[in-house]
Amino acid sequence: MRSLTSPRQLKDLLARHGFNFSKSLGQNFLVDQNILNKIIEGARINKDDLVLEVGPGAGTLTRALASQAKKVAAVEIDKRLIPILDETLKDFDNVDLIQADILKLDIQGLVDDVFDGQSFKLVANLPYYITTPIIMRFLEEGLPFKSIVVMVQKEVAERMMASKGTKDYGSLTVAVQYYTQPRLITRVPASVFIPPPKVDSIVLALDKRDKPPVEVKDQAAFFALVKAVFSQRRKTLLNTIHASGICDLEKDKLRLLLEGLGIDPSRRGETLSIEDMAKIANALF
């Protein structure tokens, strides 16, 4: 098989199969060996790793993963790509190709069947329109991943890596940093894709924490507070929590509770650290 990072050879392959890119599926195929190498290096793939790839496309990244890992399970939603992947992956006997929608798939069932329930690394060039739902599924469902290495829209990556008090800091930041430690791998210009997207990308590693950075009494309650805190960013913390309905405290009692925790009720939600939010959630619930 010739190089899939050659734009001409990739276009020839796709043309031979009568494949046309789908805008609705957010298909943009990587054609840059240097970026490919950085993804593999950043994911720290070794011969003992089990890798779950979402959206293999024509198999460019899949082939690189399979050459380094013990086993790769590649989940592709587009049926039209299956014959192409059968061709580009024919030299690898350690790849399981699954035609499915990752958002509807029983991921734990797949992990049990293909990886014998063992921990795995998720590596993906995610379509921008489903980046957050996919990542949140892996975080919230307690799946046994070691790390998530994803190519995402630059703005989304900046939200995941944001610090408190910045415009990018929000509920996605808190969720990602609660479960994982984000690590920048590389920045990716739009020009290294066919077709080029309208935005630049970032490859980010989310390394799973052994335990969250804060201790919370009730995880669901903690994230309900996080969601409420960022729902109306211009309001004060006191007004935001009171209006959200997540607790039944009267406003004056809520003010006293916040002051008792050493937190000014007039602060804005985006100025709170994860530790501050955990402190409030534990006191409220």
Short mmCIF file of C-alpha atoms in Angstrom, two decimals:
data_model
loop_
_atom_site.label_atom_id
_atom_site.label_comp_id
_atom_site.label_asym_id
_atom_site.label_seq_id
_atom_site.Cartn_x
_atom_site.Cartn_y
_atom_site.Cartn_z
CA MET A 1 0.00 0.00 0.00
CA ARG A 2 1.34 3.40 -0.97
CA SER A 3 1.50 6.33 1.41
CA LEU A 4 -1.89 7.67 2.47
CA THR A 5 -0.24 10.94 3.47
CA SER A 6 0.36 11.69 -0.20
CA PRO A 7 -2.56 13.89 -1.31
CA ARG A 8 -2.38 12.57 -4.88
CA GLN A 9 -2.33 8.91 -3.87
CA LEU A 10 -5.13 9.39 -1.35
CA LYS A 11 -7.27 11.15 -3.95
CA ASP A 12 -6.59 8.32 -6.43
CA LEU A 13 -7.65 5.73 -3.84
CA LEU A 14 -10.87 7.59 -3.00
CA ALA A 15 -11.68 8.18 -6.67
CA ARG A 16 -11.21 4.49 -7.45
CA HIS A 17 -13.86 3.67 -4.83
CA GLY A 18 -16.17 6.47 -6.01
CA PHE A 19 -15.96 8.18 -2.61
CA ASN A 20 -17.06 11.76 -2.08
CA PHE A 21 -16.52 13.66 1.17
CA SER A 22 -19.57 14.21 3.38
CA LYS A 23 -19.92 17.67 4.91
CA SER A 24 -22.60 16.41 7.29
CA LEU A 25 -20.13 13.88 8.76
CA GLY A 26 -17.38 16.47 9.06
CA GLN A 27 -14.91 14.43 6.98
CA ASN A 28 -11.42 15.90 6.66
CA PHE A 29 -8.58 13.42 6.02
CA LEU A 30 -5.07 14.11 7.31
CA VAL A 31 -2.31 14.12 4.66
CA ASP A 32 0.78 15.09 6.64
CA GLN A 33 3.34 12.54 7.84
CA ASN A 34 4.88 14.93 10.35
CA ILE A 35 1.57 15.51 12.14
CA LEU A 36 0.85 11.78 12.01
CA ASN A 37 4.17 11.07 13.71
CA LYS A 38 3.44 13.65 16.41
CA ILE A 39 0.05 12.03 17.17
CA ILE A 40 1.64 8.58 17.58
CA GLU A 41 4.46 10.01 19.66
CA GLY A 42 2.10 12.12 21.78
CA ALA A 43 -0.18 9.15 22.41
CA ARG A 44 2.87 7.21 23.65
CA ILE A 45 1.78 4.06 21.83
CA ASN A 46 3.73 0.90 22.59
CA LYS A 47 3.49 -2.78 21.66
CA ASP A 48 1.34 -3.59 24.74
CA ASP A 49 -1.30 -0.91 24.06
CA LEU A 50 -4.90 -1.54 23.10
CA VAL A 51 -6.18 1.39 21.05
CA LEU A 52 -9.71 2.48 20.22
CA GLU A 53 -9.84 4.79 17.21
CA VAL A 54 -12.95 6.80 16.34
CA GLY A 55 -13.38 7.91 12.73
CA PRO A 56 -10.52 6.13 10.91
CA GLY A 57 -11.48 7.68 7.56
CA ALA A 58 -9.28 6.07 4.91
CA GLY A 59 -7.07 4.41 7.54
CA THR A 60 -4.07 6.76 7.57
CA LEU A 61 -3.84 7.03 11.35
CA THR A 62 -5.15 3.47 11.79
CA ARG A 63 -2.19 2.02 9.90
CA ALA A 64 0.28 4.04 11.99
CA LEU A 65 -1.43 2.91 15.21
CA ALA A 66 -1.57 -0.75 14.14
CA SER A 67 2.14 -0.76 13.36
CA GLN A 68 2.92 0.30 16.95
CA ALA A 69 0.12 -1.12 19.14
CA LYS A 70 -0.90 -4.60 20.22
CA LYS A 71 -4.45 -4.18 18.90
CA VAL A 72 -6.62 -1.47 17.34
CA ALA A 73 -10.42 -1.29 17.23
CA ALA A 74 -11.50 1.29 14.65
CA VAL A 75 -15.10 2.57 14.76
CA GLU A 76 -16.34 4.19 11.54
CA ILE A 77 -19.87 5.51 11.02
CA ASP A 78 -19.69 5.84 7.20
CA LYS A 79 -20.49 2.55 5.44
CA ARG A 80 -18.91 3.86 2.22
CA LEU A 81 -15.47 3.84 3.88
CA ILE A 82 -15.55 0.16 4.90
CA PRO A 83 -14.35 -1.22 1.51
CA ILE A 84 -11.62 1.44 1.45
CA LEU A 85 -10.53 0.49 4.98
CA ASP A 86 -10.62 -3.21 4.06
CA GLU A 87 -8.10 -2.39 1.34
CA THR A 88 -5.82 -0.03 3.30
CA LEU A 89 -5.75 -2.25 6.38
CA LYS A 90 -5.41 -5.62 4.67
CA ASP A 91 -1.78 -6.02 5.76
CA PHE A 92 -2.69 -5.77 9.47
CA ASP A 93 -4.14 -8.67 11.42
CA ASN A 94 -4.39 -6.69 14.67
CA VAL A 95 -7.18 -4.33 13.56
CA ASP A 96 -10.90 -4.87 14.26
CA LEU A 97 -13.07 -2.66 12.05
CA ILE A 98 -16.49 -1.78 13.46
CA GLN A 99 -19.09 0.06 11.39
CA ALA A 100 -21.14 1.98 13.97
CA ASP A 101 -22.05 5.38 15.40
CA ILE A 102 -19.84 5.87 18.46
CA LEU A 103 -22.54 7.94 20.17
CA LYS A 104 -25.00 5.01 19.96
CA LEU A 105 -22.52 2.19 20.43
CA ASP A 106 -22.24 0.17 23.66
CA ILE A 107 -18.63 1.18 24.22
CA GLN A 108 -18.12 -0.91 27.36
CA GLY A 109 -19.51 -3.90 25.45
CA LEU A 110 -17.00 -3.27 22.66
CA VAL A 111 -14.16 -2.99 25.19
CA ASP A 112 -15.26 -6.27 26.81
CA ASP A 113 -15.51 -8.07 23.46
CA VAL A 114 -12.43 -6.74 21.65
CA PHE A 115 -10.09 -5.87 24.52
CA ASP A 116 -11.29 -8.43 27.12
CA GLY A 117 -12.35 -5.51 29.32
CA GLN A 118 -8.79 -4.21 29.65
CA SER A 119 -7.83 -0.55 29.74
CA PHE A 120 -7.21 1.17 26.41
CA LYS A 121 -6.14 4.42 24.78
CA LEU A 122 -8.60 6.41 22.71
CA VAL A 123 -7.05 8.08 19.66
CA ALA A 124 -9.23 10.03 17.25
CA ASN A 125 -9.44 12.76 14.65
CA LEU A 126 -12.93 13.77 15.73
CA PRO A 127 -15.52 15.49 13.53
CA TYR A 128 -15.87 18.94 15.08
CA TYR A 129 -19.64 18.79 15.43
CA ILE A 130 -19.56 15.82 17.84
CA THR A 131 -16.27 16.45 19.66
CA THR A 132 -17.74 17.42 23.02
CA PRO A 133 -20.48 14.73 23.20
CA ILE A 134 -17.94 11.99 22.42
CA ILE A 135 -15.38 13.18 24.96
CA MET A 136 -18.03 13.66 27.64
CA ARG A 137 -19.31 10.11 27.05
CA PHE A 138 -15.87 8.67 27.71
CA LEU A 139 -15.40 10.83 30.80
CA GLU A 140 -18.81 10.32 32.38
CA GLU A 141 -19.37 6.62 31.75
CA GLY A 142 -16.35 5.52 33.74
CA LEU A 143 -14.82 3.69 30.78
CA PRO A 144 -11.39 2.13 31.45
CA PHE A 145 -9.34 4.45 29.24
CA LYS A 146 -5.74 5.40 30.06
CA SER A 147 -5.69 8.49 27.89
CA ILE A 148 -7.66 10.29 25.19
CA VAL A 149 -5.63 11.74 22.32
CA VAL A 150 -7.82 13.79 20.02
CA MET A 151 -7.50 16.25 17.19
CA VAL A 152 -10.10 18.91 17.87
CA GLN A 153 -11.02 22.40 16.77
CA LYS A 154 -8.55 24.96 18.17
CA GLU A 155 -11.25 26.79 20.14
CA VAL A 156 -12.46 23.58 21.81
CA ALA A 157 -8.90 22.60 22.80
CA GLU A 158 -8.39 26.06 24.31
CA ARG A 159 -11.56 25.60 26.38
CA MET A 160 -10.29 22.25 27.69
CA MET A 161 -6.93 23.73 28.70
CA ALA A 162 -8.28 27.05 30.04
CA SER A 163 -7.47 28.61 33.41
CA LYS A 164 -10.02 30.16 35.75
CA GLY A 165 -10.91 33.76 35.04
CA THR A 166 -10.40 33.50 31.29
CA LYS A 167 -13.08 33.74 28.61
CA ASP A 168 -12.49 30.10 27.58
CA TYR A 169 -13.00 28.75 31.10
CA GLY A 170 -16.32 26.92 31.46
CA SER A 171 -18.12 23.71 32.35
CA LEU A 172 -16.20 21.74 29.69
CA THR A 173 -12.92 22.93 31.25
CA VAL A 174 -13.98 21.76 34.69
CA ALA A 175 -15.22 18.36 33.47
CA VAL A 176 -12.07 17.66 31.45
CA GLN A 177 -9.72 18.81 34.22
CA TYR A 178 -11.69 16.93 36.90
CA TYR A 179 -11.18 13.57 35.15
CA THR A 180 -7.93 14.18 33.24
CA GLN A 181 -4.80 16.29 32.86
CA PRO A 182 -4.75 18.00 29.43
CA ARG A 183 -1.45 18.01 27.52
CA LEU A 184 -0.81 19.92 24.27
CA ILE A 185 0.75 17.72 21.59
CA THR A 186 0.78 19.94 18.51
CA ARG A 187 -1.03 22.65 16.59
CA VAL A 188 -2.37 21.66 13.20
CA PRO A 189 -3.02 24.05 10.29
CA ALA A 190 -6.07 23.51 8.07
CA SER A 191 -3.79 23.05 5.05
CA VAL A 192 -2.75 19.49 6.05
CA PHE A 193 -6.23 18.07 5.41
CA ILE A 194 -8.22 17.03 2.36
CA PRO A 195 -10.51 18.90 2.09
CA PRO A 196 -9.12 21.65 4.35
CA PRO A 197 -11.52 22.62 7.17
CA LYS A 198 -12.33 26.28 7.83
CA VAL A 199 -10.54 26.27 11.18
CA ASP A 200 -7.18 25.24 12.59
CA SER A 201 -6.90 22.27 14.94
CA ILE A 202 -4.97 21.14 18.00
CA VAL A 203 -3.97 17.62 18.99
CA LEU A 204 -4.53 17.26 22.70
CA ALA A 205 -3.83 14.42 25.13
CA LEU A 206 -6.14 13.98 28.11
CA ASP A 207 -4.28 11.74 30.55
CA LYS A 208 -6.66 10.08 33.01
CA ARG A 209 -6.10 11.03 36.64
CA ASP A 210 -5.70 8.31 39.27
CA LYS A 211 -8.23 10.30 41.25
CA PRO A 212 -9.92 13.71 40.77
CA PRO A 213 -8.05 16.80 42.03
CA VAL A 214 -10.87 17.50 44.51
CA GLU A 215 -12.98 15.34 46.78
CA VAL A 216 -16.73 15.73 46.29
CA LYS A 217 -19.49 14.14 48.36
CA ASP A 218 -21.84 13.80 45.39
CA GLN A 219 -20.43 13.91 41.86
CA ALA A 220 -23.79 14.54 40.19
CA ALA A 221 -24.47 17.44 42.56
CA PHE A 222 -21.00 18.86 41.92
CA PHE A 223 -21.54 18.90 38.15
CA ALA A 224 -25.06 20.34 38.58
CA LEU A 225 -23.42 23.24 40.41
CA VAL A 226 -20.73 23.59 37.73
CA LYS A 227 -23.41 23.76 35.03
CA ALA A 228 -25.38 26.34 37.01
CA VAL A 229 -22.32 28.49 37.72
CA PHE A 230 -21.56 28.92 34.01
CA SER A 231 -25.16 29.13 32.77
CA GLN A 232 -25.42 32.92 33.23
CA ARG A 233 -21.89 34.26 33.22
CA ARG A 234 -22.81 37.91 33.78
CA LYS A 235 -24.69 37.25 37.01
CA THR A 236 -23.10 37.12 40.44
CA LEU A 237 -22.47 33.71 41.99
CA LEU A 238 -25.21 34.30 44.55
CA ASN A 239 -27.85 35.17 41.93
CA THR A 240 -26.79 32.39 39.57
CA ILE A 241 -27.01 29.62 42.17
CA HIS A 242 -30.24 30.97 43.62
CA ALA A 243 -31.90 31.28 40.19
CA SER A 244 -30.76 27.81 39.08
CA GLY A 245 -33.01 25.96 41.51
CA ILE A 246 -30.34 23.39 42.36
CA CYS A 247 -30.85 24.06 46.08
CA ASP A 248 -33.78 25.32 48.14
CA LEU A 249 -31.87 27.72 50.38
CA GLU A 250 -33.27 31.21 50.76
CA LYS A 251 -31.07 33.89 49.27
CA ASP A 252 -29.88 35.28 52.61
CA LYS A 253 -28.94 31.82 53.89
CA LEU A 254 -27.14 31.08 50.64
CA ARG A 255 -25.20 34.35 51.02
CA LEU A 256 -24.19 33.38 54.56
CA LEU A 257 -23.14 29.91 53.40
CA LEU A 258 -20.87 31.35 50.68
CA GLU A 259 -19.38 33.92 53.05
CA GLY A 260 -18.79 31.18 55.62
CA LEU A 261 -16.75 29.32 52.99
CA GLY A 262 -14.65 32.44 52.38
CA ILE A 263 -16.20 32.98 48.94
CA ASP A 264 -17.53 36.42 48.01
CA PRO A 265 -21.19 36.00 46.83
CA SER A 266 -20.68 38.83 44.32
CA ARG A 267 -17.98 36.97 42.36
CA ARG A 268 -18.64 35.71 38.84
CA GLY A 269 -18.70 31.97 38.24
CA GLU A 270 -15.68 31.95 35.92
CA THR A 271 -13.46 33.23 38.77
CA LEU A 272 -14.03 30.04 40.79
CA SER A 273 -11.43 27.29 40.81
CA ILE A 274 -12.42 23.62 40.75
CA GLU A 275 -11.54 23.59 44.47
CA ASP A 276 -13.95 26.49 45.11
CA MET A 277 -16.76 24.68 43.29
CA ALA A 278 -16.13 21.46 45.20
CA LYS A 279 -16.22 23.40 48.47
CA ILE A 280 -19.58 24.99 47.56
CA ALA A 281 -21.12 21.74 46.30
CA ASN A 282 -20.07 19.83 49.42
CA ALA A 283 -21.59 22.53 51.63
CA LEU A 284 -24.81 22.83 49.61
CA PHE A 285 -25.55 19.13 49.26
#
